[in-house]
CSV table of C-alpha atoms in Angstrom, one decimal:
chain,number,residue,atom,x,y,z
A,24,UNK,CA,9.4,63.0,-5.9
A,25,UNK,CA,6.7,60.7,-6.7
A,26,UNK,CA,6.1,57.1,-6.2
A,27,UNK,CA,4.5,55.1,-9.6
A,28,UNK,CA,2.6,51.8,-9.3
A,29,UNK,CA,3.6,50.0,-12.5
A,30,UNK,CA,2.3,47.2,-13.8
A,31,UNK,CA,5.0,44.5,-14.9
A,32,UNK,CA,2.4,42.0,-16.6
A,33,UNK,CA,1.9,38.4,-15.8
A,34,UNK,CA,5.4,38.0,-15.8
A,35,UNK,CA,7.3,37.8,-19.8
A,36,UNK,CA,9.3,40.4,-19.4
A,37,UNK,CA,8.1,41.4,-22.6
A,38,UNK,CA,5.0,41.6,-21.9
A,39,UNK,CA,5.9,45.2,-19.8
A,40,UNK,CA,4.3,48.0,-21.2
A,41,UNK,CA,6.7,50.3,-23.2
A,42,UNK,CA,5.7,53.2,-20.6
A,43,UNK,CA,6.1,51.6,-17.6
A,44,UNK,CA,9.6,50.2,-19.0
A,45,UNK,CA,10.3,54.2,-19.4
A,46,UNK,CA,9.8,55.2,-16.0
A,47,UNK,CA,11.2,52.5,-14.3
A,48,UNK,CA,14.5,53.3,-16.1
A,49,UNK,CA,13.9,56.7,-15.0
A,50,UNK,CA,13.6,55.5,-11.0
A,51,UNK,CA,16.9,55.4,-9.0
A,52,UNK,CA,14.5,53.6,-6.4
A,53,UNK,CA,12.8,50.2,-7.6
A,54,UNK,CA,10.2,48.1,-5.4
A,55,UNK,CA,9.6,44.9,-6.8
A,56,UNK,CA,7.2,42.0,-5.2
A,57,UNK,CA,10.0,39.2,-6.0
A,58,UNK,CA,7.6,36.3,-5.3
A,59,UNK,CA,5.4,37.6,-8.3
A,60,UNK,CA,7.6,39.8,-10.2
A,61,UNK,CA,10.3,38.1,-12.0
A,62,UNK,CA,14.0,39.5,-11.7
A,63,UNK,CA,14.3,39.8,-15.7
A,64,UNK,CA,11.8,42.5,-15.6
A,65,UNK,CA,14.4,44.9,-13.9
A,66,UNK,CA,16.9,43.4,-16.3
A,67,UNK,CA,17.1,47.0,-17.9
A,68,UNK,CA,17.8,49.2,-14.5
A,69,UNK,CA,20.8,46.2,-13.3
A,70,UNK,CA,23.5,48.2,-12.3
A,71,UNK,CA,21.8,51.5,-13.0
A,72,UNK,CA,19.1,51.9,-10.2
A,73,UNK,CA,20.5,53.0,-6.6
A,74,UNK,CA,18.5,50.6,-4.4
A,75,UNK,CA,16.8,47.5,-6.3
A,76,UNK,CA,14.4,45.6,-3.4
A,77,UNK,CA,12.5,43.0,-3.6
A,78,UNK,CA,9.5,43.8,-0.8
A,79,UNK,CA,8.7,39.9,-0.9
A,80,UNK,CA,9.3,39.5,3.0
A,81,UNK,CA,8.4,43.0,4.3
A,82,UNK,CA,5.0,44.3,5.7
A,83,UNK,CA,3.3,47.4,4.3
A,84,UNK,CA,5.5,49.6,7.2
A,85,UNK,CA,8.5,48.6,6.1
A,86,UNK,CA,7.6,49.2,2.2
A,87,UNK,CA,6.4,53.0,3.5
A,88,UNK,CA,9.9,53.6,4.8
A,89,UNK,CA,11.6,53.0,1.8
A,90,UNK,CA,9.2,55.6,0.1
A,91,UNK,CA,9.6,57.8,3.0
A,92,UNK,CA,13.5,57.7,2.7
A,93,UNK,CA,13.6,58.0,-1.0
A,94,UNK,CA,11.1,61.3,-0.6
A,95,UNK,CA,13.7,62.8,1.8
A,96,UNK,CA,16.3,62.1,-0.9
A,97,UNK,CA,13.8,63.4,-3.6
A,98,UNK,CA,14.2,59.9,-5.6
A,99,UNK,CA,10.8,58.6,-7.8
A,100,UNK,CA,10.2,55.2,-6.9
A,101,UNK,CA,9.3,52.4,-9.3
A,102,UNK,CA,6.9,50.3,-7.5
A,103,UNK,CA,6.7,46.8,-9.7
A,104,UNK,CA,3.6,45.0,-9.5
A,105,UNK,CA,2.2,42.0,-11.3
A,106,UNK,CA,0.0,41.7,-13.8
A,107,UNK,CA,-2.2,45.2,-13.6
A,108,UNK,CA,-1.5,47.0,-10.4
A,109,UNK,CA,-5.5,48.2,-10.3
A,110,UNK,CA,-6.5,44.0,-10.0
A,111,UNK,CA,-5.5,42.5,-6.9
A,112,UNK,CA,-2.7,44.2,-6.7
A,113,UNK,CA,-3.0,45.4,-3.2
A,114,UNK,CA,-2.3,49.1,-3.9
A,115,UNK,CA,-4.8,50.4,-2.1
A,116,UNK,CA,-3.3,50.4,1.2
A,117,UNK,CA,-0.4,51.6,0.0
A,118,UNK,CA,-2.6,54.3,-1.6
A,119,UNK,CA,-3.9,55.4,1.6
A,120,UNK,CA,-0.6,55.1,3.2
A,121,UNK,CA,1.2,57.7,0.5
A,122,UNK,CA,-2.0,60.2,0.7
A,123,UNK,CA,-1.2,60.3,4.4
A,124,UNK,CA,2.2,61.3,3.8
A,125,UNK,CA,1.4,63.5,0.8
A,126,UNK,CA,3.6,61.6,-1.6
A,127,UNK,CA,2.4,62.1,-5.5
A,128,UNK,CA,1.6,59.0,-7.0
A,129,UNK,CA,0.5,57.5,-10.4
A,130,UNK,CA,-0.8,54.4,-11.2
A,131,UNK,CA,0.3,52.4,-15.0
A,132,UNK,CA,-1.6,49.4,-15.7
A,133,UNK,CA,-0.3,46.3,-17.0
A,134,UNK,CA,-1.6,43.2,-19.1
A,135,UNK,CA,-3.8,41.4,-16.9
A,136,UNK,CA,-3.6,37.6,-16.3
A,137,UNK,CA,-7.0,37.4,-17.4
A,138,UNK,CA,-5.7,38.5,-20.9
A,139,UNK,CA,-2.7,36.7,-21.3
A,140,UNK,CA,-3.9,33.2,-20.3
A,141,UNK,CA,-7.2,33.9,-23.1
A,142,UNK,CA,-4.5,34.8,-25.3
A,143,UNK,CA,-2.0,31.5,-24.5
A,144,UNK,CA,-5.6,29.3,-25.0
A,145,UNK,CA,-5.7,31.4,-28.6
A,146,UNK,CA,-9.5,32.6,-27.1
A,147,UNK,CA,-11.6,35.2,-27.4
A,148,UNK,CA,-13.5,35.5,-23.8
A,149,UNK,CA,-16.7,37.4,-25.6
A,150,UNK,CA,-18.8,35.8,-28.3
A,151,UNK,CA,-21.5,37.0,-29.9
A,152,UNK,CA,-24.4,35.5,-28.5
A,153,UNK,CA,-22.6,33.0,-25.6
A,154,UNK,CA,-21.0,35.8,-23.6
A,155,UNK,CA,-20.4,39.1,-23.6
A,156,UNK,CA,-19.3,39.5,-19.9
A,157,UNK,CA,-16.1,39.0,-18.3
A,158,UNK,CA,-16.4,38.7,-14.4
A,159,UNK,CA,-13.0,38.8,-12.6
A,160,UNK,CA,-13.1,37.5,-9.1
A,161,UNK,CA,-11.5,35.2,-6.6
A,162,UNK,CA,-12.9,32.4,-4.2
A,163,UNK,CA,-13.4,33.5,-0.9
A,164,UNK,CA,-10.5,32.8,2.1
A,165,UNK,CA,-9.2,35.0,4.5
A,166,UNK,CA,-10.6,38.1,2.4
A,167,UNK,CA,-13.5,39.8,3.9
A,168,UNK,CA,-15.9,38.4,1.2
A,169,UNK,CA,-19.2,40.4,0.4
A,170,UNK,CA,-22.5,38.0,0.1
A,171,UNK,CA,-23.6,39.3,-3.1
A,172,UNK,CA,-20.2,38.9,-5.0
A,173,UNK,CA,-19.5,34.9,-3.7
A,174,UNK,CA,-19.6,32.8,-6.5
A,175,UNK,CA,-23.3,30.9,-6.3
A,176,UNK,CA,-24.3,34.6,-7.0
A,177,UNK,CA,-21.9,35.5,-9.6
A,178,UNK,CA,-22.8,32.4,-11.7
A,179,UNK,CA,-26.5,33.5,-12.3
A,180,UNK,CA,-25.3,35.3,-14.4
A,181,UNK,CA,-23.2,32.9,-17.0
A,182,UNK,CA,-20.9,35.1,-17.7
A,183,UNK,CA,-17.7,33.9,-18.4
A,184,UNK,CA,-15.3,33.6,-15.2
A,185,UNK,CA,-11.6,34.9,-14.9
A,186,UNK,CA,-11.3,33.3,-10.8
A,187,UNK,CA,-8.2,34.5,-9.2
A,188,UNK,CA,-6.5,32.6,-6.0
A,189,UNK,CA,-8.7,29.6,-5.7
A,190,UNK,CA,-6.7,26.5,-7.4
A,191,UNK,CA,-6.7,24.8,-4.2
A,192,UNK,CA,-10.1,25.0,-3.8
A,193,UNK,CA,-11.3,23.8,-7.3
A,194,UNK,CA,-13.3,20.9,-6.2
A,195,UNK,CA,-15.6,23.6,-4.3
A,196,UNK,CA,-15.3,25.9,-6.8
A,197,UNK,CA,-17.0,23.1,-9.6
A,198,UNK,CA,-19.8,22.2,-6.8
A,199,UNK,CA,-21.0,25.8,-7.0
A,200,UNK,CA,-20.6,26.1,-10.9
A,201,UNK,CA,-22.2,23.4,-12.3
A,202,UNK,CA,-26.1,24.1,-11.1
A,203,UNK,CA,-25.5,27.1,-13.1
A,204,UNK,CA,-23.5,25.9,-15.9
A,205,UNK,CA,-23.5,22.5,-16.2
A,206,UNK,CA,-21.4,19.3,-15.8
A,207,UNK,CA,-20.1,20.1,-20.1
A,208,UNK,CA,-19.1,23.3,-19.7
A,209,UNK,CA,-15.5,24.0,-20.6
A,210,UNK,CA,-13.6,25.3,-18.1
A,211,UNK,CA,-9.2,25.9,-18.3
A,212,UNK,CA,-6.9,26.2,-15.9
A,213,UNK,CA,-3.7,28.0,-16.4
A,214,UNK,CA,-0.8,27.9,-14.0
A,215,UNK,CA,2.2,30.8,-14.3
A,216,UNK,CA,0.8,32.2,-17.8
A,217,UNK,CA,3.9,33.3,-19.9
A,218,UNK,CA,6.8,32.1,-17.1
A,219,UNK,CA,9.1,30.2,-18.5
A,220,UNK,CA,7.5,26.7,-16.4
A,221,UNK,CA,3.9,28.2,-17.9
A,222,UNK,CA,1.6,25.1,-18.0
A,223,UNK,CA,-2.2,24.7,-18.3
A,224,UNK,CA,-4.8,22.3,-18.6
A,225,UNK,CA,-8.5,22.4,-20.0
A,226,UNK,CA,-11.8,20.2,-19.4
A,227,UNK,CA,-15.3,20.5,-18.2
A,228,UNK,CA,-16.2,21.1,-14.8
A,229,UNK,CA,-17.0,17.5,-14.7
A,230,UNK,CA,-13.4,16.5,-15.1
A,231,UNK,CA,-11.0,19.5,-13.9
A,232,UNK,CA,-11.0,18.6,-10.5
A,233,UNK,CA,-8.9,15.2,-11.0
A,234,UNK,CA,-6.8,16.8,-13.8
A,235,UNK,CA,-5.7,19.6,-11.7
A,236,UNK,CA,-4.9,17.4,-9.2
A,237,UNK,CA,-2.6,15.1,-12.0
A,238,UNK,CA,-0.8,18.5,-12.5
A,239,UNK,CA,-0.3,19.4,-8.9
A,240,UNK,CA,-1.4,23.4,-9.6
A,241,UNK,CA,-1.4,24.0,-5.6
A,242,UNK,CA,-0.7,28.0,-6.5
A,243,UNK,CA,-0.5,31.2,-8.9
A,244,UNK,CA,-2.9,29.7,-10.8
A,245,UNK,CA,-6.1,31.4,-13.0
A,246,UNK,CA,-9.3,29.4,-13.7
A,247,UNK,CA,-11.4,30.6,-16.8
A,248,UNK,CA,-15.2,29.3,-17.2
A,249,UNK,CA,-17.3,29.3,-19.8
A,250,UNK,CA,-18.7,28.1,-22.9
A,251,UNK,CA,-16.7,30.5,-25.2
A,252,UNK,CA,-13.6,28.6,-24.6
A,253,UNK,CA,-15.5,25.5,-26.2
A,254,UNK,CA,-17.9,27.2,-28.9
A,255,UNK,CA,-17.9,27.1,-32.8
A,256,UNK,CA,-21.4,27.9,-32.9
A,257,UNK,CA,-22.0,31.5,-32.6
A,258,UNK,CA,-23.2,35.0,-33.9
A,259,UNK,CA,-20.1,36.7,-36.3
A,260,UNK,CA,-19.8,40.4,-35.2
A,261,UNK,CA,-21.4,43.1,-36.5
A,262,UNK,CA,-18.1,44.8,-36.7
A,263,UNK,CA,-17.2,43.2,-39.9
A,264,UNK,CA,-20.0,42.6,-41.6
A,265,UNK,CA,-20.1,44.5,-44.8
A,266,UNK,CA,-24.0,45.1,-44.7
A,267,UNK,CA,-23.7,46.4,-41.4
A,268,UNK,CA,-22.8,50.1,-41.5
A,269,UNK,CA,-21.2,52.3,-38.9
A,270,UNK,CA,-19.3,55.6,-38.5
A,271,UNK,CA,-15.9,54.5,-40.0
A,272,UNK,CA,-17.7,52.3,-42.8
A,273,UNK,CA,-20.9,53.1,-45.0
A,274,UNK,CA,-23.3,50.5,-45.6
A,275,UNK,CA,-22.0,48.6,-49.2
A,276,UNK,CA,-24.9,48.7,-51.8
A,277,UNK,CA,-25.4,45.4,-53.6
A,278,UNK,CA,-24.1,46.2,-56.9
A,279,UNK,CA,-26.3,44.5,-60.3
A,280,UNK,CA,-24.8,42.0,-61.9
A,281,UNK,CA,-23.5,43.7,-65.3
A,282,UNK,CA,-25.3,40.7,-67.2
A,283,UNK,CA,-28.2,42.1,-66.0
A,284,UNK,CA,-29.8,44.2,-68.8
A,285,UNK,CA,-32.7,46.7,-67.4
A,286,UNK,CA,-35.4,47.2,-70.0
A,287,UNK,CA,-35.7,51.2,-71.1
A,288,UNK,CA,-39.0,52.3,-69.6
A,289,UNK,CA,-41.6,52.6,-72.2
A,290,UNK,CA,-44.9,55.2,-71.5
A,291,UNK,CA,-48.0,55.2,-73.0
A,292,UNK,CA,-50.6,58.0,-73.4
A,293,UNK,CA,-53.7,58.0,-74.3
């Protein structure tokens, strides 16, 4: 018996990785967080799984003793995350919990928010020479928040910002950004990336605040920063450039025009 976190992406059911599809057809027991996950995702295991639940309403305790029945029964249990289980997926209790009982587990990751909403903007989130670090966080609330990782101190850095859970807050969220980044700097908000009522919205952090607000994004929304999602100007990768050699591509010699005649090389001795 074993119990495997999976990840079910941000929620197109195609967006499911072709692995964690596998095993959850393989699972007579299926735990799905309905408020995140949506019900297509299982659309492959209707009718064939024994027990399909969707832990939306039930504490931690209650989740454990559906794992704890389905190891008496020896049954694997598909347990159907969002996004990647390994980011804010809340696993590690549950972690804890199944060490505790010795239940095997195994974790499958998933296409992050993060990715998909760069992806739905048609961004890449690291430019040469603007950014070329992604910081993933959330804006603080009833989560035990460590000094050094709230956000005044993560923008020093101006790295580009992937900010989970904080939609609600985004006017406080632009009054700690813009001493580091500045009233221009673009700034996109993305609410239910690939659901089918997906919607977005981009600006600067001087005029997000009151667009957000237009749109009404109260929830499950992401909020990307940073001046990659706005810049033309910048440095083309090395990875491509043909007089830049590396182990899969030798450096390309300028070859001499044929027109170009060299003279024979004539010696004289005396």
């Amino acid at each position: 018996m074993k119990v495997y976190f999976l990840g079910a992406g941000p929620g197109d059911p195609e967006l499911i990785t072709v692995k964690a599809l596998r095993i959850l057809r393989e699972c007579p027991v299926v735990l799905y967080a309905g408020s995140l996950v949506p019900r297509e995702i299982l659309q492959d295991v209707e009718g064939i799984a024994e027990k399909i639940i969707d832990t939306a309403s039930l504490n931690l305790d209650e989740i454990m003793q559906h794992i704890i029945t389905a190891k008496q029964e020896n049954k694997a249990v598909a347990r159907v995350h969002s996004g990647d289980p390994s980011v804010y997926g809340a696993i590690g209790e549950q972690i804890r919990c199944l060490e505790e009982q010795g239940i095997e587990f195994e974790i499958v990751p998933g296409v992050t928010a993060t990715s998909a909403s760069a992806a739905w903007l048609g961004k890449e989130l690291t430019l040469s020479g603007v950014s070329q670090t992604i910081i993933m966080t959330r804006y603080e609330g009833k989560t035990p928040f460590p000094e050094r990782e709230r956000l005044p101190a993560l923008a020093q850095s101006g790295a580009t910002l992937a900010i989970h859970l904080g939609v609600t807050r985004i006017h406080k969220i632009v009054e700690e950004l813009i001493p580091y980044y500045g009233e221009d700097c673009p700034i996109a908000v993305c609410y239910r990336t690939s659901w089918p009522d997906q919607d977005k919205v981009s600006g600067t952090l001087r005029d997000i605040v009151q667009k957000v607000r237009d749109k009404k994004f109260t929830r499950t929304a992401l909020i990307l920063v940073g001046r990659v999602l706005n810049e033309r100007e910048f440095q083309d990768s090395y990875l491509y450039d043909a007089n830049q050699a590396h182990v899969y591509r030798p450096k390309v010699k300028p070859e001499v025009p044929r027109s170009v005649k060299r003279s024979p090389v004539s010696l004289t001795i005396e």
